[in-house]
Coordinates of C-alpha atoms and ligand atoms in Angstrom, one line a residue:
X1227 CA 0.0 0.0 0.0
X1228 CA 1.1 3.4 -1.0
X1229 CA 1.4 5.8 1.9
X1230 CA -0.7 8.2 0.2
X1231 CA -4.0 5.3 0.2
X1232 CA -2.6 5.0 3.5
X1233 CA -3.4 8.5 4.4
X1234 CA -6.6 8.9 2.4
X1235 CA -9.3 9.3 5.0
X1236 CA -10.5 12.8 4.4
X1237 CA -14.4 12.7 3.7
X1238 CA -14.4 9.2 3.7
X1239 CA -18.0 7.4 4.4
X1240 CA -15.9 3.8 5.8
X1241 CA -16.1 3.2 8.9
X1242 CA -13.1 4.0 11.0
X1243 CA -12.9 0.7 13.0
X1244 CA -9.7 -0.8 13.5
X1245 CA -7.7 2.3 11.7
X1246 CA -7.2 3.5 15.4
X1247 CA -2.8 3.5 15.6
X1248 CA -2.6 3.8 12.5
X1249 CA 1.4 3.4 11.7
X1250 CA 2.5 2.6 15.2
X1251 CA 3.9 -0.8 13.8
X1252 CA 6.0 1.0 11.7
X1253 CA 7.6 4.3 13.2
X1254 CA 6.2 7.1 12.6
X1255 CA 3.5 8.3 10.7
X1256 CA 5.4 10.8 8.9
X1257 CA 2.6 14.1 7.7
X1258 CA 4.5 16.8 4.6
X1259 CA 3.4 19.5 4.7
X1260 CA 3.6 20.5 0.5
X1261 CA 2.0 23.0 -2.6
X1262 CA -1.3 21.0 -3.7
X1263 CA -4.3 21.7 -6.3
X1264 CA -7.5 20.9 -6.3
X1265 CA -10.7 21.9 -8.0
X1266 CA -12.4 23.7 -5.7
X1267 CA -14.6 25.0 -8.5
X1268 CA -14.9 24.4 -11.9
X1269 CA -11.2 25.2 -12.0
X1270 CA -8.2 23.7 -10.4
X1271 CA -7.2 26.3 -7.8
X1272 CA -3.3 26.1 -7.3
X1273 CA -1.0 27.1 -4.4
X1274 CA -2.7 25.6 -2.3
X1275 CA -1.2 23.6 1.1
X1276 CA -1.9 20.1 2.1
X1277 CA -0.3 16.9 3.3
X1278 CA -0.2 15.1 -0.5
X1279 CA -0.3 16.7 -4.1
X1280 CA -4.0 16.7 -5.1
X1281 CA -6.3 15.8 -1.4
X1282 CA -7.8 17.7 1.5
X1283 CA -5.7 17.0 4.6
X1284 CA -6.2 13.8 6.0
X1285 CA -8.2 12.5 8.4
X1286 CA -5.5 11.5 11.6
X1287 CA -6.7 8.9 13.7
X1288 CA -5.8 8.0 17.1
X1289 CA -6.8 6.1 20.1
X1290 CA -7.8 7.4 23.5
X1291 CA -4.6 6.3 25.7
X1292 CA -2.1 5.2 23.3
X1293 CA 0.5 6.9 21.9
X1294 CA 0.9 8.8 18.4
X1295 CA 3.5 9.3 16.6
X1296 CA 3.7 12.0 13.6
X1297 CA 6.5 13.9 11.8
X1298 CA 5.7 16.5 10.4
X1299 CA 8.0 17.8 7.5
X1300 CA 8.5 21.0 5.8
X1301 CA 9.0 20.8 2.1
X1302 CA 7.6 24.8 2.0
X1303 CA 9.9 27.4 1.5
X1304 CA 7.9 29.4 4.3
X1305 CA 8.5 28.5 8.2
X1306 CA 5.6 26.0 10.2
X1307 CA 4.4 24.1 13.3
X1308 CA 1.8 22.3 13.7
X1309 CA -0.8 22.8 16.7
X1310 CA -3.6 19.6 17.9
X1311 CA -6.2 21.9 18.5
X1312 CA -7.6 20.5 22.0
X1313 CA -5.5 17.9 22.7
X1314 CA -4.7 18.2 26.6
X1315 CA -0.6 17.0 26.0
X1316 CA 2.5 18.1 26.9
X1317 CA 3.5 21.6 26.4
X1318 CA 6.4 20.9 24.0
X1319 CA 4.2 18.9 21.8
X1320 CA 1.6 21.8 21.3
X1321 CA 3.2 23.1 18.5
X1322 CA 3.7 27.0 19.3
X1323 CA 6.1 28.7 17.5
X1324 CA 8.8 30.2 20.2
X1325 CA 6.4 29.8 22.9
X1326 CA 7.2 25.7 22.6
X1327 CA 9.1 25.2 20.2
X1328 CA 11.1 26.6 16.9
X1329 CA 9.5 27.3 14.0
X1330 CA 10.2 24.9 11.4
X1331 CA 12.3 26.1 8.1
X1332 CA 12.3 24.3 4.8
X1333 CA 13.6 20.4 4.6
X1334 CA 13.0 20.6 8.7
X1335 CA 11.1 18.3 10.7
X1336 CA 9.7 17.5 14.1
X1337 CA 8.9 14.6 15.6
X1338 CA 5.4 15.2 17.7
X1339 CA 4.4 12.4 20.0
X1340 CA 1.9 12.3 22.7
X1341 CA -1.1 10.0 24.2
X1342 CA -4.5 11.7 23.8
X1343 CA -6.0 11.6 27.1
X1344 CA -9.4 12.1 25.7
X1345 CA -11.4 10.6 22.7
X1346 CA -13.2 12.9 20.7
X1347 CA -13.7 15.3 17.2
X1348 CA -10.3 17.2 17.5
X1349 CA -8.1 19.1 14.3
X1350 CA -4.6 20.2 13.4
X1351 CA -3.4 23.3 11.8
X1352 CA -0.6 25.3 11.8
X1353 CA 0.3 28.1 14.1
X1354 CA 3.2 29.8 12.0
X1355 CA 2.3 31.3 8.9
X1356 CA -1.3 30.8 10.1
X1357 CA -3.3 33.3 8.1
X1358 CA -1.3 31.6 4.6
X1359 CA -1.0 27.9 5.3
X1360 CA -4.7 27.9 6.8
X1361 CA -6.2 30.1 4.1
X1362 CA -4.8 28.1 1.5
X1363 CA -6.0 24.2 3.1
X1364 CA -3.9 23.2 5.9
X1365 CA -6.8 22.3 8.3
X1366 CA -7.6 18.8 9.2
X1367 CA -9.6 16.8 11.4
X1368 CA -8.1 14.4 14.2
X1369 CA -10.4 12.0 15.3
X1370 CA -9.3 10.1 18.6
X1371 CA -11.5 6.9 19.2
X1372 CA -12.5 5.5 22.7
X1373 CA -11.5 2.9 24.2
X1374 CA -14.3 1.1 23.5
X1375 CA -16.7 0.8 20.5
X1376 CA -19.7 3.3 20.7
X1377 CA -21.6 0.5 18.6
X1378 CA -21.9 3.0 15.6
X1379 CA -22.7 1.5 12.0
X1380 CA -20.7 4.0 9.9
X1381 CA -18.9 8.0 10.6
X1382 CA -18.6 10.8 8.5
X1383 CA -16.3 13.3 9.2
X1384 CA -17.2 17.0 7.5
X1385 CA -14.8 20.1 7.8
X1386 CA -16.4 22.8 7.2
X1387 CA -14.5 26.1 5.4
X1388 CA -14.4 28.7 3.0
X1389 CA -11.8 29.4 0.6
X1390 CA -11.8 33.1 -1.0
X1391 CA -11.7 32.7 -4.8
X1392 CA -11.8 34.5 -8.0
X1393 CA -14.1 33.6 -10.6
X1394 CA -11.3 31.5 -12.1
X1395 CA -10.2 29.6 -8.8
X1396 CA -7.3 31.7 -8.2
X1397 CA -6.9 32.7 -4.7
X1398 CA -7.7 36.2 -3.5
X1399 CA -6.0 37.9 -0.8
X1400 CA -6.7 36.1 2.6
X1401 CA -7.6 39.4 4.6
X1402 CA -8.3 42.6 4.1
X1403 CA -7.5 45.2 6.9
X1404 CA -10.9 46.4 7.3
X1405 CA -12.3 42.8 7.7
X1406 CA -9.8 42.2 10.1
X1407 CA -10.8 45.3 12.0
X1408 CA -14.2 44.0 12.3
X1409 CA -15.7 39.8 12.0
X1410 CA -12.5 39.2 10.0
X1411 CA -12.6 38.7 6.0
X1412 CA -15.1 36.1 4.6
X1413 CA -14.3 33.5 2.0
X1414 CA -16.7 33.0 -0.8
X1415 CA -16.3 29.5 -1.6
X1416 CA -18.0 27.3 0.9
X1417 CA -17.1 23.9 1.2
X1418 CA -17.1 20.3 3.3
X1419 CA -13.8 18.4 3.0
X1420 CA -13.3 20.8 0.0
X1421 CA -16.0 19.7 -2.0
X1422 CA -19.3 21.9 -2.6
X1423 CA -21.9 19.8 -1.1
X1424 CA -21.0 16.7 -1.3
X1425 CA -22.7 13.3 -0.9
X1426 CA -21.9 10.5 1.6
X1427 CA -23.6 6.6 0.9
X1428 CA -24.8 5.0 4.5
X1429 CA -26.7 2.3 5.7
X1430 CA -30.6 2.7 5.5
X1431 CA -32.1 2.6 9.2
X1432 CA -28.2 3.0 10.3
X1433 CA -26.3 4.6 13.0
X1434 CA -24.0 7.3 11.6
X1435 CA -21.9 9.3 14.0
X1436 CA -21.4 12.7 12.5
X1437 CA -18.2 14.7 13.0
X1438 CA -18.7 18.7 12.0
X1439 CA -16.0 20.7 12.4
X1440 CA -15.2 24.2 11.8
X1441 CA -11.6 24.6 10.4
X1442 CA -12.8 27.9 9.1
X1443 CA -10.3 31.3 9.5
X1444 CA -13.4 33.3 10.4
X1445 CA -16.9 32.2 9.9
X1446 CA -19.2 31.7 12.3
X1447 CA -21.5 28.9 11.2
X1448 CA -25.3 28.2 11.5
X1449 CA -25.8 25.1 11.2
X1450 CA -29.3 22.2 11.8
X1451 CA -30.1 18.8 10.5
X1452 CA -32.7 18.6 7.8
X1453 CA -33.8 15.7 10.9
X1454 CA -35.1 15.2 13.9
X1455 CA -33.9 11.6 14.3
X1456 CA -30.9 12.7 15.4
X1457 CA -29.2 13.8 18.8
X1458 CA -26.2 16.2 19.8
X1459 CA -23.3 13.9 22.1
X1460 CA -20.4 15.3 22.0
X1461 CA -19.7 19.0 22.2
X1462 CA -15.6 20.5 21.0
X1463 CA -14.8 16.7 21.9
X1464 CA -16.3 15.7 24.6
X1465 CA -19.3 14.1 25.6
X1466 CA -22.8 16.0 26.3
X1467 CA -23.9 14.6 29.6
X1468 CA -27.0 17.0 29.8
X1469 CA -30.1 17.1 27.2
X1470 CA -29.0 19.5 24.7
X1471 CA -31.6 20.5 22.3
X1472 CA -31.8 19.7 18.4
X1473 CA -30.4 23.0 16.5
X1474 CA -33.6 23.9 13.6
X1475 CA -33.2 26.0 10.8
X1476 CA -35.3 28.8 13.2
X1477 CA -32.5 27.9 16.2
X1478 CA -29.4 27.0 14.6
X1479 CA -26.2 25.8 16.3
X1480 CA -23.4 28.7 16.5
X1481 CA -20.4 26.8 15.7
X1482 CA -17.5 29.1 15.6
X1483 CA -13.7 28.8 13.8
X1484 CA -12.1 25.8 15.7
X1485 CA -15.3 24.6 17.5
X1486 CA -16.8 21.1 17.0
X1487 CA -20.0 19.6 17.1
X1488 CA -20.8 15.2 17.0
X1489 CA -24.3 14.3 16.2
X1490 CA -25.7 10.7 16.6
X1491 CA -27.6 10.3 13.2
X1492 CA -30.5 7.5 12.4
X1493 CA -30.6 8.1 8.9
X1494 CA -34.0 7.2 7.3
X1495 CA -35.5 3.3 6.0
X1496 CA -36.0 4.4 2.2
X1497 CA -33.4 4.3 -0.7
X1498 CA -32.7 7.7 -2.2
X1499 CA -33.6 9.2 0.9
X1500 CA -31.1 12.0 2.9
X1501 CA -29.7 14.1 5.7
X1502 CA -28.6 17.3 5.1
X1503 CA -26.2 19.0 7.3
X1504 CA -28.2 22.8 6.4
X1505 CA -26.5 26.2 6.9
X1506 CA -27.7 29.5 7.3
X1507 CA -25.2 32.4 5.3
X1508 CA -25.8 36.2 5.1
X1509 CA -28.5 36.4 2.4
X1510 CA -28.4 33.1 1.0
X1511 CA -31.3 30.2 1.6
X1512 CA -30.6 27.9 3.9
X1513 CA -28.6 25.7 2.1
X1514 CA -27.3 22.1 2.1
X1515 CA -23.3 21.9 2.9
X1516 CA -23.4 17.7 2.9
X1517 CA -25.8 15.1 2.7
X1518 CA -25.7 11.8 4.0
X1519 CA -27.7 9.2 1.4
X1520 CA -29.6 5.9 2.5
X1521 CA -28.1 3.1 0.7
X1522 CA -29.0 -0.5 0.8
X1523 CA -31.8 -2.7 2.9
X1524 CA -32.4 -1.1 6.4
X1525 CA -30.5 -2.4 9.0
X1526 CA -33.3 -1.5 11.3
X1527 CA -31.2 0.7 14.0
X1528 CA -32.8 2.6 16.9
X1529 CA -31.1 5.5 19.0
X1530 CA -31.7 4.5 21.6
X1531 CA -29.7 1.6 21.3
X1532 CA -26.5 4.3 21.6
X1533 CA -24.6 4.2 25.5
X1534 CA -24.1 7.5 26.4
X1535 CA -20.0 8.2 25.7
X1536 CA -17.7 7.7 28.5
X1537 CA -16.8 10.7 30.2
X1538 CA -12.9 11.9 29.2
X1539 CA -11.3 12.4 32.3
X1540 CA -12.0 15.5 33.2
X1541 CA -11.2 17.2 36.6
X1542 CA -14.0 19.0 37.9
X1543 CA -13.4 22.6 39.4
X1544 CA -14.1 23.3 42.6
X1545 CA -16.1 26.9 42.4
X1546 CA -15.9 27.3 46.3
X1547 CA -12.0 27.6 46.1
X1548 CA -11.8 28.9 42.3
X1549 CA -9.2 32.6 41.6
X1550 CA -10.5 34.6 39.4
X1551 CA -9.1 36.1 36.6
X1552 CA -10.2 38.9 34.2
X1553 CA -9.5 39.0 30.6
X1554 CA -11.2 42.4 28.9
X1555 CA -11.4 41.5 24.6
X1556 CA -11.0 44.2 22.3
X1557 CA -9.8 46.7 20.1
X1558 CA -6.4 48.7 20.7
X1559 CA -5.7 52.3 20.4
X1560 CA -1.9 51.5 20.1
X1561 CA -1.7 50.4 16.0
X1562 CA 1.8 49.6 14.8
X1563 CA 2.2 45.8 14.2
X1564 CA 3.3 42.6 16.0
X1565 CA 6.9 41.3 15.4
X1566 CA 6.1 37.4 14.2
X1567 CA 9.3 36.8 13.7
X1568 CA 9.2 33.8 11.0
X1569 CA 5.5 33.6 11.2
X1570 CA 4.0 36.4 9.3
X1571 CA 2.8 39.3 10.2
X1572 CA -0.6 40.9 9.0
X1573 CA 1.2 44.3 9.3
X1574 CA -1.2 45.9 11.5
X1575 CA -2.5 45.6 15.3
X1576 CA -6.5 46.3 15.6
X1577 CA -6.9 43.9 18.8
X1578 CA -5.7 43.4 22.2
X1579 CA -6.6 40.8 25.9
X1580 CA -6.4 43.7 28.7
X1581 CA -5.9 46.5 26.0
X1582 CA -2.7 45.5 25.9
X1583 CA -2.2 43.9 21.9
X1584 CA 0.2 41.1 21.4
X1585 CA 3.7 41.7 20.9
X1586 CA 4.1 38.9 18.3
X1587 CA 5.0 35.3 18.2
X1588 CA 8.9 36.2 18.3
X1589 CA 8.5 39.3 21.0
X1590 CA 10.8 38.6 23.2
X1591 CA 10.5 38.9 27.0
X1592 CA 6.7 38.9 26.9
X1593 CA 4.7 37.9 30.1
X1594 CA 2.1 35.7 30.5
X1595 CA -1.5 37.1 31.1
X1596 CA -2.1 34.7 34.1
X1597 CA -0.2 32.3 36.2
X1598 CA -2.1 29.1 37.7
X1599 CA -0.5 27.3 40.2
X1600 CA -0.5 23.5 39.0
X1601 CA -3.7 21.5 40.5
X1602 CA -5.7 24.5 42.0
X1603 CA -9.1 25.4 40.6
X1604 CA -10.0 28.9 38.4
X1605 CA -12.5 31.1 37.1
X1606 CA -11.7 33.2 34.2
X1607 CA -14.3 36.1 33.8
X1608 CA -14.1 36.6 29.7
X1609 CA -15.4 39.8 28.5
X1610 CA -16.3 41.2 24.9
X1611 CA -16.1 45.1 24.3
X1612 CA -16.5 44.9 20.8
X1613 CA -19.4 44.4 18.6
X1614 CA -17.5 41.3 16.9
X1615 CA -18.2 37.8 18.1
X1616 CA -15.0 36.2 19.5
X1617 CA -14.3 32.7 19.4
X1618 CA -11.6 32.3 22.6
X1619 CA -9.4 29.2 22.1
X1620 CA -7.5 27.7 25.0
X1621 CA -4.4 25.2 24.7
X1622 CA -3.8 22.8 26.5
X1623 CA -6.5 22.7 29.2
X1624 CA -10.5 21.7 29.1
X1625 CA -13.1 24.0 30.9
X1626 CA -16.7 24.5 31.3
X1627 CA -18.7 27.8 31.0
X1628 CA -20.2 28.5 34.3
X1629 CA -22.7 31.6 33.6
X1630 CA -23.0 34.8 31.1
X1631 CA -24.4 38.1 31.5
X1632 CA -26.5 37.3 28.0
X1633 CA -27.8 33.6 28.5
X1634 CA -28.3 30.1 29.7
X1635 CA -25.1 28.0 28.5
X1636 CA -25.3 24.6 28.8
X1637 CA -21.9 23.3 31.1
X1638 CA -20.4 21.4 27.9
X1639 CA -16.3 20.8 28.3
X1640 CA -15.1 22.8 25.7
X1641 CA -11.2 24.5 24.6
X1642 CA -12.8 27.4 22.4
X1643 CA -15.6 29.4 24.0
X1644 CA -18.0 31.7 21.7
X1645 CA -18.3 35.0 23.2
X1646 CA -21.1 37.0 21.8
X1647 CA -21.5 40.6 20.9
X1648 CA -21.1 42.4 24.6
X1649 CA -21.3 39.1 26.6
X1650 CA -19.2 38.5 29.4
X1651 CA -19.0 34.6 30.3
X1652 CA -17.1 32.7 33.2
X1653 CA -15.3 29.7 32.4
X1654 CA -14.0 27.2 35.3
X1655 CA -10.7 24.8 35.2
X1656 CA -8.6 22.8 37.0
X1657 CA -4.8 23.8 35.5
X1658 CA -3.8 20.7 35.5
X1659 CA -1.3 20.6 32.7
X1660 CA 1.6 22.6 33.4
X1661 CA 3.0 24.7 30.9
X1662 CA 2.8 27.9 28.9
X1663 CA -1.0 27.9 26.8
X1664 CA -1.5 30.0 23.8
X1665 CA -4.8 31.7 24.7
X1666 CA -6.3 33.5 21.4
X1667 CA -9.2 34.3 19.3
X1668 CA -9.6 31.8 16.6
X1669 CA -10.9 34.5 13.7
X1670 CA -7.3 34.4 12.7
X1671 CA -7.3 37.6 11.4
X1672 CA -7.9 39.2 15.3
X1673 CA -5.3 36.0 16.4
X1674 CA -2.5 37.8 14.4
X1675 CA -3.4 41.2 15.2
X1676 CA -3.5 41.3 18.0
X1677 CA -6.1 39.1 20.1
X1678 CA -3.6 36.6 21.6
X1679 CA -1.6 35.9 24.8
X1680 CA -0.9 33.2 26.8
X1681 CA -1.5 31.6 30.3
X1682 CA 1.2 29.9 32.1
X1683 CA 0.6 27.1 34.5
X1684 CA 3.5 26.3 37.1
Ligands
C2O341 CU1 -6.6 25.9 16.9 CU2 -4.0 28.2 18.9 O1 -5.3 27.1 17.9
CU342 CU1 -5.4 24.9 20.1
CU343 CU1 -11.9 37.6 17.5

């Protein structure tokens, strides 16, 4: 077997049984990061980045509890690393230009190996060069399997994102500095696993465990089911313990740039018949972004049959003895622009965490916003000034939304935490994973101006 066939799982409707460790036998799985095409419209589009010549990043799979094993390799001439968006591993792994490590030149490499402690929807991108590598592909979903079978018939994996095109597939500028002074700059090309509505075969009557994820630079999605034999359980990786209602095309889900969402899906008894995973856009109909098709006789599955998930293990805050911490997110009066070092710069700063913008991913002697002593319990008060929605990514640590000043929020585990237009939301956490944690907006056009810090835990 070829290693690219070998790598092939993007979009894929087989089931991902047994593909858990995938090339633990033999060393490891080595990920190169290279120029690709593809035809994201009529035309190919080229300059684009993925892991093989003409495919959509790869589906990585892992296994809760055992270890992976990836090198990545630079064949660009621009500078990377590569990030596991909400894996909860060792600092040095998290792939952080300067904060954890190097960046990566051309014909370098690094070795990243770590043991997921939790199973879940997860993704990888990089974090130098971000705006360009991102922009032009380089987002892919990880998908780290329990322990034990969830008794699913089939998974589909969709990540969702825009690419901005001309009308002849040629890539337009990934920002603009006014879009990045407001909800960042929108793509105009809107695809799942970089195909424009595609089509996935599954078993009539069958259980199909649906991954969404929003690899997205900026958009906010709103997304339903075209369904309502379906249920929400699992929530930016990990499982939804409480009764979370059905998102309709009159309450959609808010799913914002690096945030996940795993439905349990029966899909329907006759042939020909679908699911549609439906989004809202600015003035366009609601509009299909994938469909799932019934194929075959019915295999006569109920959802009820589904085990709820097994927790991931999670240490619970104890709000009695919590700190608190306030982080204030918005615009700065300073301008100038952050020194990236390697790692591109926009060329401006429009953002700031404590109206103080970020220095830059090479800034040298640069503080931490917050220390956390190692094991103790904290509330972190978040708060948007500006009219812009903000979704807050943290690295390297899990925590639960404890209350907002705008409404009820469910207490899902999450890393990335939507703030709203003037809402101020408390999020709890054990620091339990010592390190220094990028802590950023994930519109990556307020990430590189400005919105970004991090949070060191001792
Ligand atoms: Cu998904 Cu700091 O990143
Ligand atoms: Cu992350
Ligand atoms: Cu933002």
């Amino acid at each position: 077997m070829k290693r690219r066939e070998f790598l092939l799982g993007s979009g894929a409707a087989a089931g991902t049984m047994g593909l858990g460790g995938l090339g633990l036998a033999s060393g490891p799985q080595e990920l190169v990061i290279q120029p690709a095409s593809f035809a994201l419209r009529d035309q190919v589009t080229e300059g684009m980045v993925s892991l093989s010549p003409n495919a959509p990043p790869p589906v990585l799979y892992g296994t809760q509890g055992e270890e992976m094993r990836l090198k990545v390799r630079n064949t660009l001439p621009d500078y990377t690393a590569m990030h596991w968006h909400g894996l909860r591993i060792a600092n040095k792994m998290d792939g952080v230009p300067y904060l954890t490590q190097m960046p990566m030149g051309e014909g370098e490499a690094f070795d990243y190996e770590f043991t997921p402690p939790d199973a879940g929807t997860y993704w990888y991108h990089p974090h130098c060069m971000t705006m360009a590598q991102m922009a032009h592909g380089l987002t892919g979903v990880m998908v780290i399997a329990e322990a034990e079978d969830p008794g699913f018939d089939s998974e589909q994996v969709i990540n969702l994102r825009d690419f901005r095109l001309d009308e002849d597939g040629a890539f337009l500028p990934a920002f603009t500095p006014r879009g990045a002074a407001r909800a960042g700059t929108f793509g105009n090309v809107h695809t799942a696993n970089w195909r424009r509505r595609p089509v996935y075969d599954h078993a009539a009557g069958g259980l199909v465990r649906l991954r969404v994820v929003n690899t997205d630079t900026t958009r906010i999605y709103k997304l339903n089911l075209d369904t309502a034999e379906a249920r929400i359980i699992a929530w930016d990786g990990h499982p939804v313990d409480v009764v979370v209602p059905l998102p309709s095309a009159e309450a959609p889900l808010l799913l914002g740039p690096g945030q996940r969402v795993d439905f349990a899906v029966r899909m329907p008894e006759g042939e020909g018949q679908a699911v549609n995973l439906m989004a809202k856009l600015p003035g366009q109909p609601l509009r299909s972004m994938a469909g799932l098709r019934v194929v075959g006789a019915s295999v006569a599955r109920d959802l009820r049959e589904l085990k709820p998930l097994t927790r991931n293990p999670i240490a619970r805050p104890d709000l009695s003895s919590a700190e608190l911490h306030e982080f204030v997110f918005g615009w700065t009066p300073e301008g100038g622009a952050p020194n990236n070092g390697f790692c591109g710069s926009l060329g401006y700063n429009f953002w700031s965490i404590n109206r103080m913008p970020w220095p830059g991913d090479a800034a040298q002697n640069v503080g931490p916003l917050a220390t956390l002593e190692r094991g103790k319990s904290y509330v972190l008060r978040l708060r948007n000034e500006s009219p812009n929605l903000h979704p807050i990514h943290l690295h390297g640590l899990a925590f639960v939304p404890i209350k907002s000043n705008l409404r009820r929020l469910p207490p899902l585990v999450t890393d990335t935490m939507l703030l709203l237009k003037d809402e101020m939301v408390e999020i709890a956490l054990v620091a339990d994973n010592p390190g220094d944690w990028a802590f950023h907006c994930h519109v990556i056009e307020h990430q590189k101006t400005g919105l970004t810090g991090f949070i060191r835990v001792v």
